[in-house]
Amino acid sequence: MEILKKFLNHGYLVSPELDLNKIEDVDAFLQFVRSNYRKGYVINNQVLEAFLLSTRKVSHGLKILFNFEEKYKKVGVNDFVSLYNDRYHKLKEVICRRSEARGTISISKALKSSSNEVFLVGMIKELRRGKGWVRAILEDPTGSVPVMIRASEKTEELVEDEVIGVYCIKRNGAFFSEAPVFPDIPEREMKKLDEDLFLCFIADIHYGSKMFLREEFEEFINFLKGKSKEEKHREIAEKIKYIFILGDIVDGIGVYPEQERELEIPDIYSQYAGVSEYLKQIPEEKQIIIIPGNHDVVRMAEPQPPLYRDVAKPLHELKNVILLSNPAMVNVEAKEGFDGFNILLYHGYSLDYLISNVNRLKKYGYEKPELAMELLLRKRHLAPTHGSTLIAPLNQDHLTITTIPDIFATAHIHKAAVGTYKGVLNICCSCWQARTLFQEKVGHIPEPGRVFLVNLKNMGIRILKFV
Ligand SMILES: [Fe+2]
């Protein structure tokens, strides 16, 4: 009766056939239901089976550090206010750990202070670029102040809504600073494992599109099955333990105007069923972690919840598939005396905005996405500017990078790239879709069919080309 009451209190009905004896952890089951089913749903044995399957899926080597679970509630403007306050406080804390930020004072105090030197932390409300200077209006919960920052390479990457620190000299009531201080990450050594173990990164399958590279994808699946012609590849395939798929699993429906003309499979259920047929062939001992992208059938606003069960049912039913949110963070291979590897997964919708709007990145276009990834790590945020992606009005900012990853993986722009930044391995995944009309129009040349393999033994990267 206790269980029935709990579910009723949260707006769910319980089928009289539900096998209550199988439920060991009622709260975990309720949490699962709340994340996957709308209120009013009748909780039956099928739902229970799905829950039990999800608890069996996570192997000993993998821990989920962040997975956004949707809770249905009314949202409003105040949630956005809370979200931006949350971002400010989290990033202020990061900046204030630095020695130069000791003695940080609030903006309202700085305005009244008689001292000529102050260190401020603020969110950029407005940016204006002049000759030799950038005028940034900084805001914190106590007020706002214009700061003149000397133009440099660092100011070339400033964007609105990011949180920065500034050491200021006050002259005649005006604030001047030589350079912004980014939250950034500390320099660290790359971790290493004592055995050969590979991670595999792919994304943007776009199954259902006429441009889906079917033969090449089949060849990739055969590689995972250990059926490559080359012996070396067969050896590697055997050592792949985790496969990360970073969104846009299918091409979706109605994602852009007249998309139907470019669709081979114009039905979303058939798209997910079709791609599942391929993933089903991957040996079961390999764990597959999937996050959604902007073409998938979940809401666009980030964080995007894991792919919905009712649409992507065939994927949910695969025993070795774990569906997580976008972004998500997992840890693999932690053991006694070893922290394991933190892997940050983000589809990468904000990359488009950054590449075309940030002065420092504009000159490279889509050629160097790894630089955009470095910038996100410096700003400790996956989509610093409001409008660089759609942000869900939640009372917390889940796009702030609070835990430093060992590997940061992203995708979306169909360009394969790799780089390292202060000991973090950055991977921008390739795709399985040939050049689209839209890409032709904007002059973007994609790089499909590349697969990134990371050997945790030495953090070495191998890129296999299937195109
Ligand atoms: Fe995408």
CSV table of C-alpha atoms and ligand atoms in Angstrom, one decimal:
chain,number,residue,atom,x,y,z
A,1,MET,CA,0.0,0.0,0.0
A,2,GLU,CA,2.9,2.3,0.8
A,3,ILE,CA,4.1,1.9,-2.8
A,4,LEU,CA,0.7,2.7,-4.3
A,5,LYS,CA,0.4,5.8,-2.2
A,6,LYS,CA,3.9,7.0,-3.2
A,7,PHE,CA,3.1,6.6,-6.9
A,8,LEU,CA,-0.4,8.2,-6.5
A,9,ASN,CA,1.2,11.2,-4.7
A,10,HIS,CA,3.3,11.7,-7.7
A,11,GLY,CA,0.4,11.5,-10.2
A,12,TYR,CA,0.8,7.9,-11.4
A,13,LEU,CA,-1.7,5.0,-11.4
A,14,VAL,CA,-0.6,1.5,-10.5
A,15,SER,CA,-1.9,-1.5,-12.4
A,16,PRO,CA,-3.4,-4.2,-10.0
A,17,GLU,CA,-1.1,-6.8,-11.8
A,18,LEU,CA,2.1,-5.0,-10.9
A,19,ASP,CA,4.5,-7.5,-9.2
A,20,LEU,CA,5.3,-5.6,-6.1
A,21,ASN,CA,7.7,-8.4,-4.8
A,22,LYS,CA,10.1,-7.6,-7.6
A,23,ILE,CA,10.6,-4.0,-6.4
A,24,GLU,CA,13.6,-3.8,-4.0
A,25,ASP,CA,14.2,0.0,-4.2
A,26,VAL,CA,10.9,1.8,-4.4
A,27,ASP,CA,12.5,5.3,-4.5
A,28,ALA,CA,14.8,4.3,-7.4
A,29,PHE,CA,11.8,2.8,-9.3
A,30,LEU,CA,9.8,6.0,-8.7
A,31,GLN,CA,12.7,8.1,-9.9
A,32,PHE,CA,12.9,6.0,-13.0
A,33,VAL,CA,9.2,6.4,-13.6
A,34,ARG,CA,9.3,10.1,-13.1
A,35,SER,CA,12.1,10.5,-15.6
A,36,ASN,CA,10.6,8.3,-18.3
A,37,TYR,CA,6.8,8.6,-18.1
A,38,ARG,CA,4.3,11.4,-17.9
A,39,LYS,CA,1.9,11.8,-15.0
A,40,GLY,CA,-1.2,9.8,-15.3
A,41,TYR,CA,0.6,6.8,-16.8
A,42,VAL,CA,-0.4,3.4,-15.5
A,43,ILE,CA,2.6,1.7,-14.0
A,44,ASN,CA,2.5,-2.0,-15.0
A,45,ASN,CA,4.8,-4.9,-15.2
A,46,GLN,CA,6.2,-3.7,-18.5
A,47,VAL,CA,7.4,-0.5,-16.9
A,48,LEU,CA,8.9,-2.6,-14.0
A,49,GLU,CA,10.7,-4.8,-16.5
A,50,ALA,CA,12.2,-1.7,-18.2
A,51,PHE,CA,13.3,-0.4,-14.9
A,52,LEU,CA,14.9,-3.7,-13.9
A,53,LEU,CA,16.7,-3.9,-17.3
A,54,SER,CA,18.1,-0.3,-16.8
A,55,THR,CA,19.5,-1.3,-13.4
A,56,ARG,CA,21.2,-4.3,-14.9
A,57,LYS,CA,22.8,-2.4,-17.7
A,58,VAL,CA,25.5,-0.4,-15.9
A,59,SER,CA,28.6,-2.6,-15.8
A,60,HIS,CA,31.2,-2.5,-13.0
A,61,GLY,CA,33.5,-0.3,-14.9
A,62,LEU,CA,31.1,2.5,-15.7
A,63,LYS,CA,29.6,5.1,-13.3
A,64,ILE,CA,27.1,7.8,-14.3
A,65,LEU,CA,28.3,11.1,-12.9
A,66,PHE,CA,25.7,13.3,-14.5
A,67,ASN,CA,22.5,12.4,-16.3
A,68,PHE,CA,19.8,15.0,-16.5
A,69,GLU,CA,16.5,13.5,-15.5
A,70,GLU,CA,13.4,15.4,-16.5
A,71,LYS,CA,10.9,16.3,-13.9
A,72,TYR,CA,7.7,17.7,-15.2
A,73,LYS,CA,7.0,21.0,-13.5
A,74,LYS,CA,5.8,24.5,-14.4
A,75,VAL,CA,8.6,26.8,-15.4
A,76,GLY,CA,8.8,30.6,-15.5
A,77,VAL,CA,11.1,33.6,-15.7
A,78,ASN,CA,12.2,33.1,-12.2
A,79,ASP,CA,13.8,29.8,-13.2
A,80,PHE,CA,16.0,31.6,-15.7
A,81,VAL,CA,17.0,34.0,-12.9
A,82,SER,CA,17.9,31.1,-10.7
A,83,LEU,CA,19.8,29.4,-13.5
A,84,TYR,CA,21.9,32.4,-14.2
A,85,ASN,CA,22.5,33.0,-10.5
A,86,ASP,CA,23.6,29.4,-10.2
A,87,ARG,CA,26.0,29.8,-13.1
A,88,TYR,CA,27.4,32.9,-11.5
A,89,HIS,CA,28.0,31.3,-8.1
A,90,LYS,CA,29.5,28.1,-9.5
A,91,LEU,CA,32.0,29.9,-11.7
A,92,LYS,CA,32.8,32.6,-9.2
A,93,GLU,CA,33.8,29.8,-6.8
A,94,VAL,CA,36.1,28.4,-9.5
A,95,ILE,CA,37.7,31.9,-10.2
A,96,CYS,CA,38.1,32.7,-6.5
A,97,ARG,CA,40.3,29.6,-6.0
A,98,ARG,CA,43.1,31.4,-7.8
A,99,SER,CA,45.6,33.4,-5.8
A,100,GLU,CA,45.0,36.6,-7.8
A,101,ALA,CA,41.3,36.5,-6.9
A,102,ARG,CA,42.0,36.7,-3.2
A,103,GLY,CA,40.0,39.6,-1.7
A,104,THR,CA,37.4,39.6,-4.4
A,105,ILE,CA,34.6,42.1,-3.6
A,106,SER,CA,31.1,42.5,-4.8
A,107,ILE,CA,30.4,45.1,-7.5
A,108,SER,CA,28.3,47.3,-5.1
A,109,LYS,CA,31.2,47.3,-2.6
A,110,ALA,CA,33.7,48.0,-5.4
A,111,LEU,CA,31.7,51.1,-6.5
A,112,LYS,CA,31.8,52.5,-3.0
A,113,SER,CA,35.3,51.3,-2.1
A,114,SER,CA,38.0,53.9,-1.6
A,115,SER,CA,40.7,51.5,-2.7
A,116,ASN,CA,42.2,52.0,-6.2
A,117,GLU,CA,42.7,48.3,-6.8
A,118,VAL,CA,39.9,45.7,-6.8
A,119,PHE,CA,39.3,42.2,-8.1
A,120,LEU,CA,35.8,41.6,-9.4
A,121,VAL,CA,33.9,38.6,-10.7
A,122,GLY,CA,31.0,39.3,-13.0
A,123,MET,CA,28.8,38.0,-15.8
A,124,ILE,CA,29.2,39.9,-19.0
A,125,LYS,CA,26.0,41.8,-19.6
A,126,GLU,CA,27.2,43.7,-22.6
A,127,LEU,CA,30.3,43.9,-24.7
A,128,ARG,CA,31.5,46.7,-27.0
A,129,ARG,CA,34.7,46.6,-28.9
A,130,GLY,CA,36.7,49.8,-29.5
A,131,LYS,CA,40.2,50.5,-30.7
A,132,GLY,CA,42.6,49.0,-28.2
A,133,TRP,CA,39.9,48.4,-25.6
A,134,VAL,CA,36.9,46.3,-24.9
A,135,ARG,CA,34.1,47.8,-22.8
A,136,ALA,CA,32.4,45.0,-20.8
A,137,ILE,CA,29.5,45.7,-18.5
A,138,LEU,CA,29.9,43.2,-15.7
A,139,GLU,CA,27.1,42.2,-13.5
A,140,ASP,CA,26.8,40.3,-10.2
A,141,PRO,CA,23.9,39.9,-7.8
A,142,THR,CA,24.7,43.3,-6.2
A,143,GLY,CA,24.9,45.5,-9.3
A,144,SER,CA,26.7,46.2,-12.5
A,145,VAL,CA,29.8,48.2,-13.6
A,146,PRO,CA,31.4,49.0,-16.9
A,147,VAL,CA,35.1,47.9,-17.1
A,148,MET,CA,37.5,48.9,-19.8
A,149,ILE,CA,39.7,45.9,-20.6
A,150,ARG,CA,42.8,46.3,-22.8
A,151,ALA,CA,42.3,44.5,-26.1
A,152,SER,CA,44.4,41.3,-26.5
A,153,GLU,CA,44.1,37.7,-27.8
A,154,LYS,CA,42.2,37.0,-24.6
A,155,THR,CA,39.5,39.7,-25.2
A,156,GLU,CA,39.1,38.2,-28.7
A,157,GLU,CA,37.3,35.3,-27.1
A,158,LEU,CA,35.1,37.2,-24.8
A,159,VAL,CA,31.4,36.5,-25.2
A,160,GLU,CA,28.3,37.9,-23.5
A,161,ASP,CA,26.9,36.0,-20.5
A,162,GLU,CA,30.2,34.3,-19.6
A,163,VAL,CA,31.6,34.8,-16.1
A,164,ILE,CA,35.0,36.3,-15.8
A,165,GLY,CA,37.3,37.9,-13.2
A,166,VAL,CA,39.0,41.2,-13.6
A,167,TYR,CA,41.8,42.8,-11.6
A,168,CYS,CA,40.9,46.5,-11.9
A,169,ILE,CA,42.6,49.8,-11.3
A,170,LYS,CA,40.1,52.5,-10.4
A,171,ARG,CA,40.8,56.0,-11.9
A,172,ASN,CA,38.3,58.8,-11.5
A,173,GLY,CA,35.6,56.4,-10.7
A,174,ALA,CA,36.2,54.3,-13.9
A,175,PHE,CA,37.4,50.7,-13.8
A,176,PHE,CA,40.4,49.6,-16.1
A,177,SER,CA,41.8,46.1,-16.4
A,178,GLU,CA,44.7,44.7,-18.3
A,179,ALA,CA,43.2,41.3,-19.1
A,180,PRO,CA,40.2,39.1,-18.2
A,181,VAL,CA,40.7,36.0,-16.0
A,182,PHE,CA,38.8,33.0,-17.2
A,183,PRO,CA,37.6,30.2,-14.8
A,184,ASP,CA,39.7,27.8,-16.9
A,185,ILE,CA,41.1,24.4,-15.8
A,186,PRO,CA,44.4,23.7,-14.1
A,187,GLU,CA,47.2,22.0,-16.1
A,188,ARG,CA,47.2,18.3,-15.3
A,189,GLU,CA,48.9,15.1,-16.3
A,190,MET,CA,46.9,12.7,-18.5
A,191,LYS,CA,45.8,9.6,-16.6
A,192,LYS,CA,46.8,6.2,-17.8
A,193,LEU,CA,45.6,2.7,-17.3
A,194,ASP,CA,47.7,-0.4,-16.9
A,195,GLU,CA,46.1,-2.3,-19.7
A,196,ASP,CA,45.1,-1.9,-23.3
A,197,LEU,CA,41.5,-0.8,-23.3
A,198,PHE,CA,39.8,1.1,-26.0
A,199,LEU,CA,37.0,3.7,-26.1
A,200,CYS,CA,35.3,4.3,-29.4
A,201,PHE,CA,33.7,7.6,-30.3
A,202,ILE,CA,31.2,8.2,-33.1
A,203,ALA,CA,28.2,10.5,-33.6
A,204,ASP,CA,25.8,12.0,-36.1
A,205,ILE,CA,24.6,8.7,-37.7
A,206,HIS,CA,21.6,10.5,-39.2
A,207,TYR,CA,19.9,7.2,-39.9
A,208,GLY,CA,16.9,7.8,-42.2
A,209,SER,CA,18.6,10.5,-44.3
A,210,LYS,CA,19.1,9.8,-48.0
A,211,MET,CA,22.7,10.8,-47.3
A,212,PHE,CA,23.2,8.2,-44.6
A,213,LEU,CA,26.4,6.2,-45.5
A,214,ARG,CA,24.9,2.8,-45.2
A,215,GLU,CA,27.8,0.7,-46.6
A,216,GLU,CA,30.4,2.5,-44.6
A,217,PHE,CA,28.4,2.2,-41.4
A,218,GLU,CA,27.9,-1.5,-42.1
A,219,GLU,CA,31.7,-1.8,-42.5
A,220,PHE,CA,32.1,-0.1,-39.1
A,221,ILE,CA,29.7,-2.5,-37.4
A,222,ASN,CA,31.6,-5.4,-39.0
A,223,PHE,CA,34.8,-4.0,-37.6
A,224,LEU,CA,33.2,-4.0,-34.1
A,225,LYS,CA,32.1,-7.5,-34.6
A,226,GLY,CA,35.8,-8.4,-35.2
A,227,LYS,CA,35.3,-9.0,-38.9
A,228,SER,CA,37.9,-6.6,-40.3
A,229,LYS,CA,40.3,-7.9,-43.0
A,230,GLU,CA,43.3,-6.5,-41.1
A,231,GLU,CA,44.4,-8.5,-38.1
A,232,LYS,CA,45.5,-5.3,-36.2
A,233,HIS,CA,41.9,-4.0,-36.5
A,234,ARG,CA,40.5,-7.3,-35.3
A,235,GLU,CA,42.8,-7.1,-32.2
A,236,ILE,CA,41.7,-3.5,-31.4
A,237,ALA,CA,38.0,-4.3,-31.9
A,238,GLU,CA,38.3,-7.0,-29.3
A,239,LYS,CA,39.7,-4.5,-26.8
A,240,ILE,CA,36.9,-1.9,-27.3
A,241,LYS,CA,34.9,-1.9,-24.1
A,242,TYR,CA,32.8,1.3,-24.4
A,243,ILE,CA,31.3,2.9,-27.5
A,244,PHE,CA,30.0,6.5,-27.2
A,245,ILE,CA,27.5,7.8,-29.6
A,246,LEU,CA,27.1,11.6,-29.3
A,247,GLY,CA,23.7,12.4,-30.7
A,248,ASP,CA,21.8,12.7,-34.0
A,249,ILE,CA,21.3,9.0,-34.0
A,250,VAL,CA,18.6,9.5,-36.6
A,251,ASP,CA,17.9,12.3,-39.1
A,252,GLY,CA,14.5,13.0,-37.4
A,253,ILE,CA,11.4,14.5,-38.9
A,254,GLY,CA,10.7,18.2,-39.5
A,255,VAL,CA,14.1,19.3,-38.1
A,256,TYR,CA,14.5,21.9,-40.9
A,257,PRO,CA,12.3,23.2,-43.8
A,258,GLU,CA,11.6,20.6,-46.5
A,259,GLN,CA,13.6,17.9,-44.8
A,260,GLU,CA,11.2,15.3,-46.1
A,261,ARG,CA,12.8,15.7,-49.6
A,262,GLU,CA,16.1,14.4,-48.1
A,263,LEU,CA,14.6,11.6,-46.1
A,264,GLU,CA,14.8,8.0,-47.1
A,265,ILE,CA,12.7,6.9,-44.1
A,266,PRO,CA,10.0,9.5,-43.4
A,267,ASP,CA,8.9,7.8,-40.2
A,268,ILE,CA,10.6,8.4,-36.8
A,269,TYR,CA,9.7,5.0,-35.3
A,270,SER,CA,11.2,3.3,-38.3
A,271,GLN,CA,14.3,5.4,-38.1
A,272,TYR,CA,15.0,4.4,-34.5
A,273,ALA,CA,14.0,0.8,-35.3
A,274,GLY,CA,16.4,0.8,-38.3
A,275,VAL,CA,19.4,2.2,-36.4
A,276,SER,CA,18.7,-0.3,-33.6
A,277,GLU,CA,19.0,-3.2,-36.0
A,278,TYR,CA,22.6,-2.1,-36.6
A,279,LEU,CA,23.5,-1.5,-33.0
A,280,LYS,CA,22.0,-4.8,-32.0
A,281,GLN,CA,24.7,-6.5,-34.0
A,282,ILE,CA,27.5,-5.0,-31.8
A,283,PRO,CA,28.8,-7.7,-29.4
A,284,GLU,CA,26.9,-7.5,-26.1
A,285,GLU,CA,30.0,-7.2,-23.9
A,286,LYS,CA,30.6,-3.8,-25.4
A,287,GLN,CA,28.8,-1.1,-23.5
A,288,ILE,CA,27.1,1.5,-25.8
A,289,ILE,CA,26.4,5.0,-24.3
A,290,ILE,CA,24.1,7.2,-26.3
A,291,ILE,CA,23.2,10.8,-25.8
A,292,PRO,CA,20.7,12.7,-28.0
A,293,GLY,CA,21.3,15.5,-30.5
A,294,ASN,CA,19.2,18.2,-32.1
A,295,HIS,CA,17.9,15.8,-34.8
A,296,ASP,CA,16.7,13.3,-32.2
A,297,VAL,CA,13.2,13.2,-30.8
A,298,VAL,CA,13.6,14.9,-27.5
A,299,ARG,CA,13.1,18.6,-26.7
A,300,MET,CA,15.8,20.8,-28.2
A,301,ALA,CA,16.4,22.8,-25.0
A,302,GLU,CA,19.5,21.7,-23.1
A,303,PRO,CA,20.0,19.7,-21.1
A,304,GLN,CA,18.1,17.3,-23.3
A,305,PRO,CA,16.8,14.3,-21.5
A,306,PRO,CA,17.7,10.8,-22.7
A,307,LEU,CA,15.9,9.6,-25.8
A,308,TYR,CA,12.3,9.0,-25.0
A,309,ARG,CA,11.3,5.4,-24.4
A,310,ASP,CA,8.1,5.6,-26.4
A,311,VAL,CA,9.9,6.7,-29.6
A,312,ALA,CA,13.2,5.0,-29.3
A,313,LYS,CA,11.9,1.8,-27.7
A,314,PRO,CA,14.1,-0.6,-29.7
A,315,LEU,CA,17.2,1.2,-28.4
A,316,HIS,CA,15.9,1.0,-24.8
A,317,GLU,CA,15.4,-2.7,-25.2
A,318,LEU,CA,19.1,-3.4,-26.1
A,319,LYS,CA,20.8,-4.8,-23.1
A,320,ASN,CA,24.1,-3.1,-23.6
A,321,VAL,CA,22.7,0.3,-24.4
A,322,ILE,CA,22.7,3.1,-21.8
A,323,LEU,CA,20.7,6.2,-22.8
A,324,LEU,CA,21.8,9.4,-21.2
A,325,SER,CA,21.1,13.1,-21.4
A,326,ASN,CA,22.9,15.8,-23.4
A,327,PRO,CA,25.2,16.8,-21.8
A,328,ALA,CA,26.2,13.8,-19.6
A,329,MET,CA,29.2,12.8,-17.7
A,330,VAL,CA,30.4,9.3,-16.9
A,331,ASN,CA,33.4,7.8,-15.2
A,332,VAL,CA,35.0,4.6,-16.5
A,333,GLU,CA,37.5,2.1,-15.0
A,334,ALA,CA,37.8,3.6,-11.5
A,335,LYS,CA,39.2,1.1,-9.1
A,336,GLU,CA,40.8,1.1,-5.7
A,337,GLY,CA,43.6,3.7,-5.8
A,338,PHE,CA,42.6,5.0,-9.2
A,339,ASP,CA,40.0,7.6,-9.9
A,340,GLY,CA,39.2,6.4,-13.4
A,341,PHE,CA,38.5,8.6,-16.4
A,342,ASN,CA,35.8,11.3,-16.4
A,343,ILE,CA,34.2,11.6,-19.8
A,344,LEU,CA,32.1,14.7,-20.7
A,345,LEU,CA,29.7,14.1,-23.5
A,346,TYR,CA,28.0,17.0,-25.3
A,347,HIS,CA,26.4,16.9,-28.7
A,348,GLY,CA,27.8,20.3,-29.5
A,349,TYR,CA,24.9,22.5,-30.7
A,350,SER,CA,26.6,25.7,-29.3
A,351,LEU,CA,29.7,25.1,-31.6
A,352,ASP,CA,27.9,26.6,-34.6
A,353,TYR,CA,27.3,29.8,-32.7
A,354,LEU,CA,30.8,30.0,-31.3
A,355,ILE,CA,32.5,29.3,-34.6
A,356,SER,CA,30.6,32.0,-36.4
A,357,ASN,CA,30.6,34.7,-33.6
A,358,VAL,CA,33.7,34.5,-31.5
A,359,ASN,CA,36.4,36.7,-33.1
A,360,ARG,CA,39.2,34.3,-32.2
A,361,LEU,CA,37.4,31.3,-33.8
A,362,LYS,CA,35.8,33.0,-36.8
A,363,LYS,CA,39.0,33.0,-38.9
A,364,TYR,CA,39.2,29.2,-38.8
A,365,GLY,CA,35.6,28.5,-39.6
A,366,TYR,CA,34.8,24.8,-39.2
A,367,GLU,CA,38.4,23.8,-39.7
A,368,LYS,CA,39.5,23.8,-36.0
A,369,PRO,CA,36.6,22.7,-33.8
A,370,GLU,CA,39.2,21.6,-31.2
A,371,LEU,CA,39.9,25.3,-30.5
A,372,ALA,CA,36.2,25.9,-29.8
A,373,MET,CA,36.4,23.0,-27.3
A,374,GLU,CA,39.4,24.5,-25.6
A,375,LEU,CA,37.5,27.8,-25.3
A,376,LEU,CA,34.6,26.0,-23.6
A,377,LEU,CA,36.9,24.4,-21.1
A,378,ARG,CA,38.5,27.9,-20.4
A,379,LYS,CA,35.0,29.3,-19.8
A,380,ARG,CA,34.0,26.2,-17.9
A,381,HIS,CA,30.7,26.3,-19.8
A,382,LEU,CA,29.2,24.3,-22.7
A,383,ALA,CA,27.1,27.2,-24.1
A,384,PRO,CA,28.3,30.5,-22.6
A,385,THR,CA,26.1,32.9,-24.5
A,386,HIS,CA,22.4,32.8,-24.1
A,387,GLY,CA,21.2,32.0,-27.6
A,388,SER,CA,24.2,29.9,-28.5
A,389,THR,CA,21.9,27.0,-27.8
A,390,LEU,CA,18.4,26.6,-26.5
A,391,ILE,CA,18.5,26.5,-22.7
A,392,ALA,CA,15.8,24.9,-20.6
A,393,PRO,CA,14.6,27.3,-17.9
A,394,LEU,CA,15.6,25.2,-14.9
A,395,ASN,CA,16.6,26.6,-11.6
A,396,GLN,CA,20.1,25.2,-12.1
A,397,ASP,CA,22.7,25.6,-14.8
A,398,HIS,CA,23.6,22.1,-15.9
A,399,LEU,CA,25.8,23.3,-18.7
A,400,THR,CA,28.5,24.7,-16.4
A,401,ILE,CA,31.5,22.4,-16.4
A,402,THR,CA,31.9,21.8,-12.7
A,403,THR,CA,33.8,18.5,-12.8
A,404,ILE,CA,37.0,18.6,-15.0
A,405,PRO,CA,36.9,15.9,-17.6
A,406,ASP,CA,39.8,13.7,-18.7
A,407,ILE,CA,38.1,13.4,-22.1
A,408,PHE,CA,35.7,15.9,-23.5
A,409,ALA,CA,33.8,14.6,-26.5
A,410,THR,CA,31.5,16.5,-28.8
A,411,ALA,CA,30.1,16.3,-32.4
A,412,HIS,CA,27.3,18.1,-34.4
A,413,ILE,CA,29.5,19.9,-36.9
A,414,HIS,CA,30.4,16.7,-38.8
A,415,LYS,CA,34.1,17.5,-38.7
A,416,ALA,CA,36.6,15.1,-37.1
A,417,ALA,CA,39.1,16.7,-34.9
A,418,VAL,CA,41.3,16.0,-31.9
A,419,GLY,CA,43.4,18.1,-29.6
A,420,THR,CA,44.6,18.3,-26.0
A,421,TYR,CA,44.2,21.2,-23.6
A,422,LYS,CA,46.0,21.2,-20.3
A,423,GLY,CA,45.9,17.5,-20.1
A,424,VAL,CA,42.3,17.1,-21.3
A,425,LEU,CA,41.8,15.1,-24.5
A,426,ASN,CA,39.3,16.8,-26.8
A,427,ILE,CA,37.5,14.9,-29.5
A,428,CYS,CA,35.1,16.2,-32.0
A,429,CYS,CA,33.4,13.3,-33.7
A,430,SER,CA,32.9,12.6,-37.3
A,431,CYS,CA,29.5,11.6,-38.9
A,432,TRP,CA,27.9,9.0,-41.1
A,433,GLN,CA,26.1,11.4,-43.5
A,434,ALA,CA,27.4,12.6,-46.8
A,435,ARG,CA,27.4,16.3,-47.6
A,436,THR,CA,23.9,17.8,-47.3
A,437,LEU,CA,22.4,20.5,-49.4
A,438,PHE,CA,22.5,22.8,-46.4
A,439,GLN,CA,26.2,22.2,-46.0
A,440,GLU,CA,26.8,22.8,-49.7
A,441,LYS,CA,25.0,26.1,-49.3
A,442,VAL,CA,27.1,27.3,-46.4
A,443,GLY,CA,30.3,25.9,-48.0
A,444,HIS,CA,30.9,23.4,-45.2
A,445,ILE,CA,32.8,20.3,-46.2
A,446,PRO,CA,32.1,17.5,-43.7
A,447,GLU,CA,34.4,14.7,-42.8
A,448,PRO,CA,32.3,11.5,-42.6
A,449,GLY,CA,33.2,8.0,-41.7
A,450,ARG,CA,36.0,8.6,-39.2
A,451,VAL,CA,36.1,6.6,-35.9
A,452,PHE,CA,38.1,7.7,-32.9
A,453,LEU,CA,39.6,5.0,-30.8
A,454,VAL,CA,41.3,6.0,-27.5
A,455,ASN,CA,43.6,3.5,-25.8
A,456,LEU,CA,43.4,4.3,-22.1
A,457,LYS,CA,46.8,2.7,-21.6
A,458,ASN,CA,48.6,5.6,-23.1
A,459,MET,CA,45.8,8.0,-24.1
A,460,GLY,CA,46.9,7.4,-27.7
A,461,ILE,CA,44.4,8.1,-30.4
A,462,ARG,CA,43.8,6.1,-33.5
A,463,ILE,CA,41.5,7.3,-36.3
A,464,LEU,CA,40.0,4.7,-38.5
A,465,LYS,CA,38.6,5.8,-41.8
A,466,PHE,CA,35.6,4.0,-43.3
A,467,VAL,CA,35.0,6.6,-46.1
B,1,FE,FE,23.6,18.0,-34.5
